[in-house]
Coordinates of C-alpha atoms and ligand atoms in Angstrom, one line a residue:
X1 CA 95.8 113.4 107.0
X2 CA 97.8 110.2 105.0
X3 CA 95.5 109.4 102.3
X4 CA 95.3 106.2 101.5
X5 CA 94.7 105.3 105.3
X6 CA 97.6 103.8 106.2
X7 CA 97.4 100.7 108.2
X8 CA 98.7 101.7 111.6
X9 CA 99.4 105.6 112.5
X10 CA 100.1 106.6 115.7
X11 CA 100.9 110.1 116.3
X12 CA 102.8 111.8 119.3
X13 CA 103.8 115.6 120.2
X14 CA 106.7 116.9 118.4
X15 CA 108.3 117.5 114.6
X16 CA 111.2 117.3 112.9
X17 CA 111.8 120.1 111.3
X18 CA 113.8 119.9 107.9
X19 CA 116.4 122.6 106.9
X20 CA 119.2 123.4 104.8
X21 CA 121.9 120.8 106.6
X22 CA 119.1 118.2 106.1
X23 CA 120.7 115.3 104.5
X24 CA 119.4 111.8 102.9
X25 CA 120.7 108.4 103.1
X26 CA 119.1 105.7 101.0
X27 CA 119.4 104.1 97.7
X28 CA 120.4 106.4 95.0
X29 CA 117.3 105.9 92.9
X30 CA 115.1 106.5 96.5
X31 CA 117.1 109.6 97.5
X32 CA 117.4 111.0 94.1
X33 CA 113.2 110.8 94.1
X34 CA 113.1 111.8 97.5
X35 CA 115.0 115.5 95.7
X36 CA 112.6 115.0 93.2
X37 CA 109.5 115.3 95.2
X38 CA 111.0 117.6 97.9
X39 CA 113.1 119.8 96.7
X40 CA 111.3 122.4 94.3
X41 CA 108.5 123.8 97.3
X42 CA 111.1 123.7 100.2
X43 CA 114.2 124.8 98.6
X44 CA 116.2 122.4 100.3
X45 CA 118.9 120.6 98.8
X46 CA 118.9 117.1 101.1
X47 CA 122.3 116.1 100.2
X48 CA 123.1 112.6 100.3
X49 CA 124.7 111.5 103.3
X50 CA 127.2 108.6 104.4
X51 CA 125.4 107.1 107.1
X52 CA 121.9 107.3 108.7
X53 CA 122.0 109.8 112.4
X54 CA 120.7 112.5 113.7
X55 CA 119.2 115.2 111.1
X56 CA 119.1 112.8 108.3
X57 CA 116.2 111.0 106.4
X58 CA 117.0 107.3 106.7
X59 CA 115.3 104.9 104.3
X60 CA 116.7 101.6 104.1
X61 CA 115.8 98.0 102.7
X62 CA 116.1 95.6 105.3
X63 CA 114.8 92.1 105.3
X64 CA 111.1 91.9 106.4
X65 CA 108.7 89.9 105.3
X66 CA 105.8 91.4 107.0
X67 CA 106.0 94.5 104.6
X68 CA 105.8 92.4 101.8
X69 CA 106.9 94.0 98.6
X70 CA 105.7 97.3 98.8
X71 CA 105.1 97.7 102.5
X72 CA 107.1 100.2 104.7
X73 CA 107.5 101.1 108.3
X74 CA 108.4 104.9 108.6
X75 CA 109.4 107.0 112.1
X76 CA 109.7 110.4 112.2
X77 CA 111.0 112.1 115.6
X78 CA 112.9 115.0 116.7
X79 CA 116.0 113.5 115.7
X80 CA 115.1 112.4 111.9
X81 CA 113.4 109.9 110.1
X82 CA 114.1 106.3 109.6
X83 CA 112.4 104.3 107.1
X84 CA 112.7 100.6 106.1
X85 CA 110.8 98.4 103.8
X86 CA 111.7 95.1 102.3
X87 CA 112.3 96.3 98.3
X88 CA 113.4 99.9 97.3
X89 CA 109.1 99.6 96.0
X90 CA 108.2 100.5 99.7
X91 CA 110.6 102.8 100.3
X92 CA 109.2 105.1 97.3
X93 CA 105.7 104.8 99.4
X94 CA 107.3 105.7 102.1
X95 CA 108.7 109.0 99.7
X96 CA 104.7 109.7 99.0
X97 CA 103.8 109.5 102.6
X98 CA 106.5 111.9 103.9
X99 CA 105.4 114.8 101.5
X100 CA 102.3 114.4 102.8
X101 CA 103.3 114.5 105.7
X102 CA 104.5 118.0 104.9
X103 CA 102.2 121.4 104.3
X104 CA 100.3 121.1 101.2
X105 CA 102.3 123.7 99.4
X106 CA 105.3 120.7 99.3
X107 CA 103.6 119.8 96.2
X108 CA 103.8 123.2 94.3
X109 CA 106.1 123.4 91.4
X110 CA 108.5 125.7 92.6
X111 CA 110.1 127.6 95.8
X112 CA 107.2 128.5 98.3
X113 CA 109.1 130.8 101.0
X114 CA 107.5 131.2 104.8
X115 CA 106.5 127.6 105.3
X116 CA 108.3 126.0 108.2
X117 CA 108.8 122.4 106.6
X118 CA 108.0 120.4 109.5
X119 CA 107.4 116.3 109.4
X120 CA 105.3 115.5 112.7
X121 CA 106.4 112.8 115.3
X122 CA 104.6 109.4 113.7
X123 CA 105.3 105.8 113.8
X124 CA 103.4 104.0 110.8
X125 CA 103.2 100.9 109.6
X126 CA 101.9 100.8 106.3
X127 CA 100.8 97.5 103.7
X128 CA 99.1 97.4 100.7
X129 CA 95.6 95.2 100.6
X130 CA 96.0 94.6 97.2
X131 CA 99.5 94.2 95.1
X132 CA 97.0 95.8 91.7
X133 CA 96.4 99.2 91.9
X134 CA 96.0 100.3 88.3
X135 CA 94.7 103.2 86.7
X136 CA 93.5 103.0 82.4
X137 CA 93.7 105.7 80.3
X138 CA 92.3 105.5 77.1
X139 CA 95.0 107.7 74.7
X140 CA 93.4 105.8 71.3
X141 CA 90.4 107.9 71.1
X142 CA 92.0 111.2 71.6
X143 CA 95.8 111.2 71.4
X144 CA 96.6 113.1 74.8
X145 CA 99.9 114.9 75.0
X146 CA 102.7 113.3 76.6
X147 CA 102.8 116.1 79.4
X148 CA 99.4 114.6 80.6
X149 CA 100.8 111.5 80.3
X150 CA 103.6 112.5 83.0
X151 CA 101.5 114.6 85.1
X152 CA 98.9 111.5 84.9
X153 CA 102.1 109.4 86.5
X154 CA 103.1 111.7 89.2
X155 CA 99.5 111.9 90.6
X156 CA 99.1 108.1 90.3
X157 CA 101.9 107.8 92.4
X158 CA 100.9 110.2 94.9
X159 CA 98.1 108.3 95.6
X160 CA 100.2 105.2 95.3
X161 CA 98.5 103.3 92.5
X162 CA 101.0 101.2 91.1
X163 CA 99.8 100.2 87.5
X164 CA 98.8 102.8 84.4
X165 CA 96.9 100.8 81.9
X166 CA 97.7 102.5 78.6
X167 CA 95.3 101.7 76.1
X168 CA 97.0 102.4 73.1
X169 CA 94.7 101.3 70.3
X170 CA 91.1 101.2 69.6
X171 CA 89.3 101.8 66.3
X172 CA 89.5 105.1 66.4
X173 CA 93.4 105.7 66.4
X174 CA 96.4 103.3 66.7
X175 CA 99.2 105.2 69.1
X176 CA 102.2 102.8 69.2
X177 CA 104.7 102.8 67.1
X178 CA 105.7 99.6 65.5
X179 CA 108.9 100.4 63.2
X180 CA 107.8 96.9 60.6
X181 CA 104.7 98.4 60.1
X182 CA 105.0 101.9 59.7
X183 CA 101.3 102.6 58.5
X184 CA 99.8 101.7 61.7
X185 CA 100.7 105.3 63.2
X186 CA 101.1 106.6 59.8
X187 CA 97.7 106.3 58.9
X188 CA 96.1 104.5 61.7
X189 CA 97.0 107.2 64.1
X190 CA 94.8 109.8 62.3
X191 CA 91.0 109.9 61.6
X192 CA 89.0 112.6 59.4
X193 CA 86.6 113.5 62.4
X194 CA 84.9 112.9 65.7
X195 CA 81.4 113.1 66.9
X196 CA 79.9 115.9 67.9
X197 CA 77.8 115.7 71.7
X198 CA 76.9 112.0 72.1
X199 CA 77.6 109.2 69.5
X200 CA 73.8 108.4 69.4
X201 CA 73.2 112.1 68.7
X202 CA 75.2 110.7 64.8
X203 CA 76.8 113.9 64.4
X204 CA 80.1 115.1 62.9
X205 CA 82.7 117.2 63.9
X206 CA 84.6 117.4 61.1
X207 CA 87.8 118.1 62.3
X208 CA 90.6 115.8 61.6
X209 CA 92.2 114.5 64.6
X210 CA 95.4 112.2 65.1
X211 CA 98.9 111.6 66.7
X212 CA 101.1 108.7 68.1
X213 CA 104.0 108.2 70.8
X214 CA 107.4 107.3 69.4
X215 CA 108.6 104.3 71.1
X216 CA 111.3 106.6 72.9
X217 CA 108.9 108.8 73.8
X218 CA 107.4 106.1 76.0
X219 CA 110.9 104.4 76.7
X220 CA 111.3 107.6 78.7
X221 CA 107.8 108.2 80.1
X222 CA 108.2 103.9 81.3
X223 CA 111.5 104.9 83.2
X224 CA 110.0 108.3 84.5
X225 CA 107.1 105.7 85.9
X226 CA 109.6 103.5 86.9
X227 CA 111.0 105.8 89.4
X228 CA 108.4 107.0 91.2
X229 CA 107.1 102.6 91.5
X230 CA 104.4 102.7 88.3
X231 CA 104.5 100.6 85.9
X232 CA 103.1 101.0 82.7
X233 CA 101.0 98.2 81.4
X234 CA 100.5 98.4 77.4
X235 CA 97.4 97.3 75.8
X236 CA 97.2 96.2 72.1
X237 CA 93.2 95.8 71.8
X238 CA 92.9 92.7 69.4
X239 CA 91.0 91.6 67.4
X240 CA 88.2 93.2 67.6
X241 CA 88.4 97.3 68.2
X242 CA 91.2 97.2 66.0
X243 CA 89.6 99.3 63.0
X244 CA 92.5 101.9 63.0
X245 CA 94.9 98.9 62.2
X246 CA 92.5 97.6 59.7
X247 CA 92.2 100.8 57.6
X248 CA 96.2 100.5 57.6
X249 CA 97.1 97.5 56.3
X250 CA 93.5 96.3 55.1
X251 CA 95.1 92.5 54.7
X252 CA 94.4 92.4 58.4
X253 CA 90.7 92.6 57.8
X254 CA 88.6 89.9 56.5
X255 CA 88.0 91.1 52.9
X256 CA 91.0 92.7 51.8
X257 CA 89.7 94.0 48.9
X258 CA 87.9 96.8 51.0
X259 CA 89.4 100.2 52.2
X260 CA 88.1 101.1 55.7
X261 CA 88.7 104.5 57.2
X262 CA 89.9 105.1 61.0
X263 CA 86.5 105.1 63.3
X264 CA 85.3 108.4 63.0
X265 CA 82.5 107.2 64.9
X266 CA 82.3 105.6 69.0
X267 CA 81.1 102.6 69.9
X268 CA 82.2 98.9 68.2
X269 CA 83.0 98.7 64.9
X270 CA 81.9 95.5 63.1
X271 CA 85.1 95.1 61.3
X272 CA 88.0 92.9 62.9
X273 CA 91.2 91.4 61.7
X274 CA 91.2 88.0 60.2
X275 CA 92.0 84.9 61.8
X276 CA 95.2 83.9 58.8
X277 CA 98.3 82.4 59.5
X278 CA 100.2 85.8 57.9
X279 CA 98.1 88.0 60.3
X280 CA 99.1 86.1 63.3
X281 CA 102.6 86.5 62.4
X282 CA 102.4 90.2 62.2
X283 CA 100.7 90.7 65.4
X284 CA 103.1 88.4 66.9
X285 CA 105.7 91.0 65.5
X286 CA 103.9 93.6 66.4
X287 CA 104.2 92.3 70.4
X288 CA 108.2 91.8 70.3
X289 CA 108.2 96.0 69.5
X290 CA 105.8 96.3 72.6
X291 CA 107.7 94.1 75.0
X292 CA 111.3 96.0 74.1
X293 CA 109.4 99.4 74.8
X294 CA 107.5 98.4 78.0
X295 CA 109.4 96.0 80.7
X296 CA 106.5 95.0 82.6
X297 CA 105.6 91.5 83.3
X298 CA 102.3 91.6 81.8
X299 CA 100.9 92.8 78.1
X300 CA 97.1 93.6 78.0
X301 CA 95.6 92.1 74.6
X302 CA 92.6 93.6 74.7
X303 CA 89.5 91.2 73.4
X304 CA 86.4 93.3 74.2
X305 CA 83.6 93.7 72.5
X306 CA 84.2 91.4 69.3
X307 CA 81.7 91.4 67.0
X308 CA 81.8 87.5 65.2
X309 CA 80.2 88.1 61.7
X310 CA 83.1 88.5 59.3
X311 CA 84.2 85.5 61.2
X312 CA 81.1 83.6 60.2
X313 CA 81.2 85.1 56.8
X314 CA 84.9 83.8 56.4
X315 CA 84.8 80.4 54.9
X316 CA 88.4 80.1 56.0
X317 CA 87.3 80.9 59.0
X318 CA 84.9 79.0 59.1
X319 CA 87.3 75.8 58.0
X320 CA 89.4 76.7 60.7
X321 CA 86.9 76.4 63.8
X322 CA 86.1 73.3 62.1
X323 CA 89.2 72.1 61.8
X324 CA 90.0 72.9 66.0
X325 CA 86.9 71.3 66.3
X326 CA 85.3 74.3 68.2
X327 CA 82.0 74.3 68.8
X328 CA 80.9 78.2 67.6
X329 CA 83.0 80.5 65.1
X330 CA 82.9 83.1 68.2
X331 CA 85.8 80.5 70.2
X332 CA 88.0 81.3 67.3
X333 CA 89.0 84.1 69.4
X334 CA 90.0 82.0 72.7
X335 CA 92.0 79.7 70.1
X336 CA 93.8 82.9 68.8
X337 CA 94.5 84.4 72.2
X338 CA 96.1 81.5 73.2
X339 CA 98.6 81.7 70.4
X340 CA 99.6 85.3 71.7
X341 CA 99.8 84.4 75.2
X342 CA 102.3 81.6 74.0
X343 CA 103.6 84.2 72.3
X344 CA 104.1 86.6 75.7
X345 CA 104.7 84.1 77.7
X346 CA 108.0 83.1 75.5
X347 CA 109.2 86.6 76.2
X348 CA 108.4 85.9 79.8
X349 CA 105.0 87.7 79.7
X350 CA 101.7 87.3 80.9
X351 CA 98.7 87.7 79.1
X352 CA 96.1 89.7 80.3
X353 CA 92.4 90.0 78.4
X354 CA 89.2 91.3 79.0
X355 CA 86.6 89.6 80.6
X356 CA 85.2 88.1 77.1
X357 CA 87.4 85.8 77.1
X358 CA 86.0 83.6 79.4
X359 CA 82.5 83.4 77.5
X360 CA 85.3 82.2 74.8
X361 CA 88.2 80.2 76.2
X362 CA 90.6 82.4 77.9
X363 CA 94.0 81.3 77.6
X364 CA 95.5 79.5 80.5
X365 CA 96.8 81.6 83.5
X366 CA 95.2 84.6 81.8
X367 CA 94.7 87.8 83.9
X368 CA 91.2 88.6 83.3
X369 CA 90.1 92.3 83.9
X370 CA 86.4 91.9 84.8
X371 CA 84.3 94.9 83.4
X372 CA 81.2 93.7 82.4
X373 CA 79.6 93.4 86.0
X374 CA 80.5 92.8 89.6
X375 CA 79.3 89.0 88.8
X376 CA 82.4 88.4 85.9
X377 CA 84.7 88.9 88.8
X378 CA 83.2 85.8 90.5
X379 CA 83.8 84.0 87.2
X380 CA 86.7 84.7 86.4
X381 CA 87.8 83.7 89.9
X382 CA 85.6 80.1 89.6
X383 CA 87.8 79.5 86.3
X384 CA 91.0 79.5 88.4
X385 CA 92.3 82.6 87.0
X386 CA 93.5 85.5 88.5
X387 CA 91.5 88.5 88.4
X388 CA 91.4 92.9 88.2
X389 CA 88.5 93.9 89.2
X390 CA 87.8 96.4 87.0
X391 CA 83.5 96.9 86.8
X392 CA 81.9 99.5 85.1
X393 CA 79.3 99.8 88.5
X394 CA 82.0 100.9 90.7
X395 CA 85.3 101.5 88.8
X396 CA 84.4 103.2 85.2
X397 CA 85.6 107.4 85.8
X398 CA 84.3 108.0 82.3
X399 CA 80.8 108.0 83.8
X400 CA 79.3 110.9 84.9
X401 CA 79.3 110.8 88.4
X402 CA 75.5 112.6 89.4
X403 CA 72.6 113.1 86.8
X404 CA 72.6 117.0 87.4
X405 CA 72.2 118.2 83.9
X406 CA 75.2 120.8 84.6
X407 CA 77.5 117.5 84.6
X408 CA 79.7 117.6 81.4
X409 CA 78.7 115.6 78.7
X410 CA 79.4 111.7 79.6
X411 CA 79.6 107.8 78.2
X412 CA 76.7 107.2 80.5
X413 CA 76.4 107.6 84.4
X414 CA 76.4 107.4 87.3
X415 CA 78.6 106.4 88.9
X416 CA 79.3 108.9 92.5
X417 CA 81.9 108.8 95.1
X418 CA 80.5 107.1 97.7
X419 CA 79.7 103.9 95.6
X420 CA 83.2 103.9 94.2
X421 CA 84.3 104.3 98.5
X422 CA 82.0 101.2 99.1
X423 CA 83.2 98.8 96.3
X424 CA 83.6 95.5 97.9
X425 CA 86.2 93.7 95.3
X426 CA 87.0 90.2 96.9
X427 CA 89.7 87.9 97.1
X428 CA 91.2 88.8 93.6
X429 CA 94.5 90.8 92.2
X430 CA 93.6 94.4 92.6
X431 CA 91.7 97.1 91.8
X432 CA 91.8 99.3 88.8
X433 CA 89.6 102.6 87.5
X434 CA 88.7 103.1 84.0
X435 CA 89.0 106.3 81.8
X436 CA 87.5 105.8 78.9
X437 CA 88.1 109.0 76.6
X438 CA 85.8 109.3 73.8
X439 CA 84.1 112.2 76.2
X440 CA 87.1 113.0 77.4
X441 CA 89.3 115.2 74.7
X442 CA 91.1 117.4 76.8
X443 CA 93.6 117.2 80.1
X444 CA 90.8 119.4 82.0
X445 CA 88.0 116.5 81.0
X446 CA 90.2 113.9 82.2
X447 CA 90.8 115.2 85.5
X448 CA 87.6 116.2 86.1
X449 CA 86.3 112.8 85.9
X450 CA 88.9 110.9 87.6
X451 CA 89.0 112.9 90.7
X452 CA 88.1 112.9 93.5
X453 CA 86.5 108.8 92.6
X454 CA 90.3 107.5 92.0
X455 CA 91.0 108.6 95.0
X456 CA 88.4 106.5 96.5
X457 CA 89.5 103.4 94.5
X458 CA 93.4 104.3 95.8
X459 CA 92.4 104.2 99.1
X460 CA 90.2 100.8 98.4
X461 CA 93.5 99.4 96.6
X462 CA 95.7 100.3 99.4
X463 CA 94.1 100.5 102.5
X464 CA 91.2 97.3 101.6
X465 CA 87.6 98.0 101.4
X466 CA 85.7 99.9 104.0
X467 CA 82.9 98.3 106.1
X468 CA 79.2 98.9 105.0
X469 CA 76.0 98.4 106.2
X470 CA 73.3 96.1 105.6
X471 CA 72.3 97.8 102.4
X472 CA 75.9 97.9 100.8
X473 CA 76.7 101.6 102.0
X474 CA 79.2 103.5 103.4
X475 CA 78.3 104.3 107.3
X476 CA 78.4 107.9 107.9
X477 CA 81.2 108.4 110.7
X478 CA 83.8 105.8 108.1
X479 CA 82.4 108.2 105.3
X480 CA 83.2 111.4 107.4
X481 CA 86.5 110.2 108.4
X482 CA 87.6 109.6 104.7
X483 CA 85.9 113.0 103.4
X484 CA 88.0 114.9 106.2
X485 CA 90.9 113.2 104.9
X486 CA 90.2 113.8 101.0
X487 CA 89.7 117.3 101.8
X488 CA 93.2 117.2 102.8
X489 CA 94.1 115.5 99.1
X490 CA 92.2 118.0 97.3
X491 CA 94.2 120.8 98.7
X492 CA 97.1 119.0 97.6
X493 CA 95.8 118.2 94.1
X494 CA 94.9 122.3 93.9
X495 CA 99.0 122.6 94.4
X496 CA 99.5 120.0 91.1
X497 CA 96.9 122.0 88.9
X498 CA 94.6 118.8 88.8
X499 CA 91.2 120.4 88.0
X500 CA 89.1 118.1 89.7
X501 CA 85.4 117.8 90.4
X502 CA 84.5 119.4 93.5
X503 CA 82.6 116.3 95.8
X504 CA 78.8 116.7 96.6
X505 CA 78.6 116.5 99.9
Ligands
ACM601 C1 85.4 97.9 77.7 O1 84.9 98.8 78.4 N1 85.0 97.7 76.5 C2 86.4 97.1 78.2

């Protein structure tokens, strides 16, 4: 019924059944989620109490260093339910896991009458395999609305993934604003048209289409995230993809004399910024805004998919690969990562970067998020570095997930559940699913092709990978154990309005 699988379950006769003298004791923060999550369907108020007993819902941080950070241990009997885990992380888990422990229509907006609210008799004991349990969404290629963005926390949580990935800049729109350089959003954040059907197709919509989140905006939408145990990751893709910032301030780009227009187009855009000391500076700037906005210990700097010609057609930057004695123009980019992570790292961040990097001397300690292949995760991993395992084969949502020519229009494909139930990630940092949005403009798009698969990943995240057989899949009886199970998550996803793709089988 729990999905993820928690690691131990055992379940006896009996409930407890919650009612109106119901009450809560726990860390304000917990209980005040615990209202959060509970309250609307049921009705109930759960009043904070003085002291755990009989009737109440106990969840309390004890010392134990078995649970780790985000473990929990959670019993529910006739009398109440007691929950401990060692950081108030767990004990949100341990929130998640009692609502669905509940009848699916817990999770409906408002008052459901006629349901008897009633948590069975479980003892579970429940760890995370992997502490990285992220989740990208791509808002630079279409600006999606901040409600998304809120919704798109709450079901993260549910399925407790602990990371969203915000990739707030590409070459198609810059979404952060950054109060020294107002132009970025100001004209960055706003392109004269998208493609029509696929980007090979080379056709036009020709409908303008923009936006950008005020710093506030996200200050809130971090400490919504916050409270329900997400954290929000920002990425600032640099140098390459960075066409939107280009076409703002065009002394970023390598020939200043030229006026570039935000992408209007997918794929990689052969312009990036320049490699100057007064460029540097500014994204340096640029980082202290993103740090104040977003708390968490890591900043994502991008470094895909740079193209190295205006590099090579530079002749300062030429001179200055010279001058660092580096081998190829291309390394220019591990030399200028380095000086960001420096940068992070003196605001007590860590870097992370794309798997690029390593072809290009990734900065020391770098997370690398390994994309480009099962095989980058095993490199990134001989280098010494930590790694988010993060392949397109097994962990890119933006992929259609069958070829069935009734399948909306996609990136590329496929990619189906059951490979994204058998990914096999490793000894590394955690998992993470991709959504890519170019094909992906609306809130109904963006559910459709993240569930049911992220569920799969979740459960990979949280519960480790499943055992397969000697050709790499899933065994039918582990497979039919998880589909009964993501039946049940489906129903509940059905209550939250998230229009998912029904599975195949
Ligand atoms: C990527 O898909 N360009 C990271």
């Amino acid at each position: 019924m729990l999905l993820p699988r928690p690691t131990r379950l055992i379940r006896e006769a009996g409930h407890f059944a919650l009612d109106a003298t119901t009450g809560v004791f726990a860390p304000a923060g917990v209980a005040d989620l615990l209202r959060e999550l509970l309250s609307p369907a049921t009705g109930l108020p759960l009043p904070t109490v003085g002291a755990p007993g009989d009737g109440v819902i106990s969840l309390l941080v004890r010392d134990d260093p078995a649970l780790g950070a985000e473990g929990y241990r959670l019993r529910v009997d006739r009398s109440g339910v007691r929950a401990v885990a060692a950081a108030e992380a767990g004990l949100r888990w341990a929130v998640q896991t009692l609502r669905q422990l509940l009848p699916d229509q817990v999770y409906a907006a408002g008052p459901v009458r006629g349901v008897p609210w009633r948590l069975p008799t479980v003892e579970i004991v429940d760890v995370p395999a992997y502490p990285w349990r992220g989740s990208l969404l791509d808002v630079a290629r279409w600006c999606h609305p901040l409600p998304l963005l809120y919704r798109y926390v709450d079901v993260l949580a549910m399925h407790k993934l602990n990371t969203l990935h915000l990739h707030l800049t590409d070459d198609q729109g810059w979404r952060f604003e950054v109060r020294r350089y107002p132009r970025l959003t100001e004209v960055g954040g706003f392109r004269a048209a998208s493609p029509a059907g696929h980007a090979r197709d080379g056709r036009s919509d020709g409908v303008p289409h923009g936006g950008w989140y005020r710093q506030a905006q996200l200050r809130d939408l971090v400490a919504y995230a916050a409270r329900r145990g997400v954290r929000i990751m920002p990425e600032i893709d640099l140098p390459g993809h960075a066409q939107a910032a280009i076409a703002a301030y065009p002394e970023f780009g390598n020939d200043p004399t030229r006026r570039l227009a935000v992408g209007t187009t997918w794929g990689i855009s052969t312009h990036v910024l320049n490699l100057e000391p007064a460029t540097l500076a500014a994204v340096h700037h640029i980082l202290d805004e993103v740090v104040e906005v977003f708390p968490f210990g890591y900043v994502h700097v991008g470094g895909d998919e740079v193209p190295t010609a205006e590099w090579a057609a530079n002749p300062a930057a030429v001179a200055r690969a010279t001058e660092l004695g580096l081998p190829r123009v291309a390394d220019l980019q591990g030399w200028w990562t380095g000086r960001l992570a420096e940068h992070l790292a003196g605001h007590g961040r860590r870097t992370a970067v794309w798997d690029e990097l390593l072809d290009r001397g990734a900065p020391a300690g770098a997370t690398v998020f390994a994309w480009r292949g099962t095989d980058r995760i095993d490199l990134a991993r001989a280098a010494g570095l930590p790694v988010v395992a993060a392949p397109y084969s097994h962990t890119y949502f933006d992929w259609a997930e069958s070829d069935d020519p009734a399948e909306p229009l996609a990136i590329a494909g496929v990619l189906p559940l059951r490979t994204v139930y058998g990914f096999q990630p490793g000894d590394v940092l955690g998992v993470q699913g991709q959504l890519w949005s170019e094909y992906l403009p609306t809130e109904q798009r963006v559910w459709w092709r993240a569930f049911p698969r992220l569920a799969a990943l979740a459960e990979v995240g949280w519960s480790g990978p499943v055992p397969t057989d000697d050709t790499g899949a899933v065994p039918s009886g582990v497979w039919a154990e998880f589909r009964g199970r993501l039946t049940g998550q489906l129903r509940r996803l059905d209550r939250v309005g998230v229009s998912y793709r029904p599975p195949d089988d």
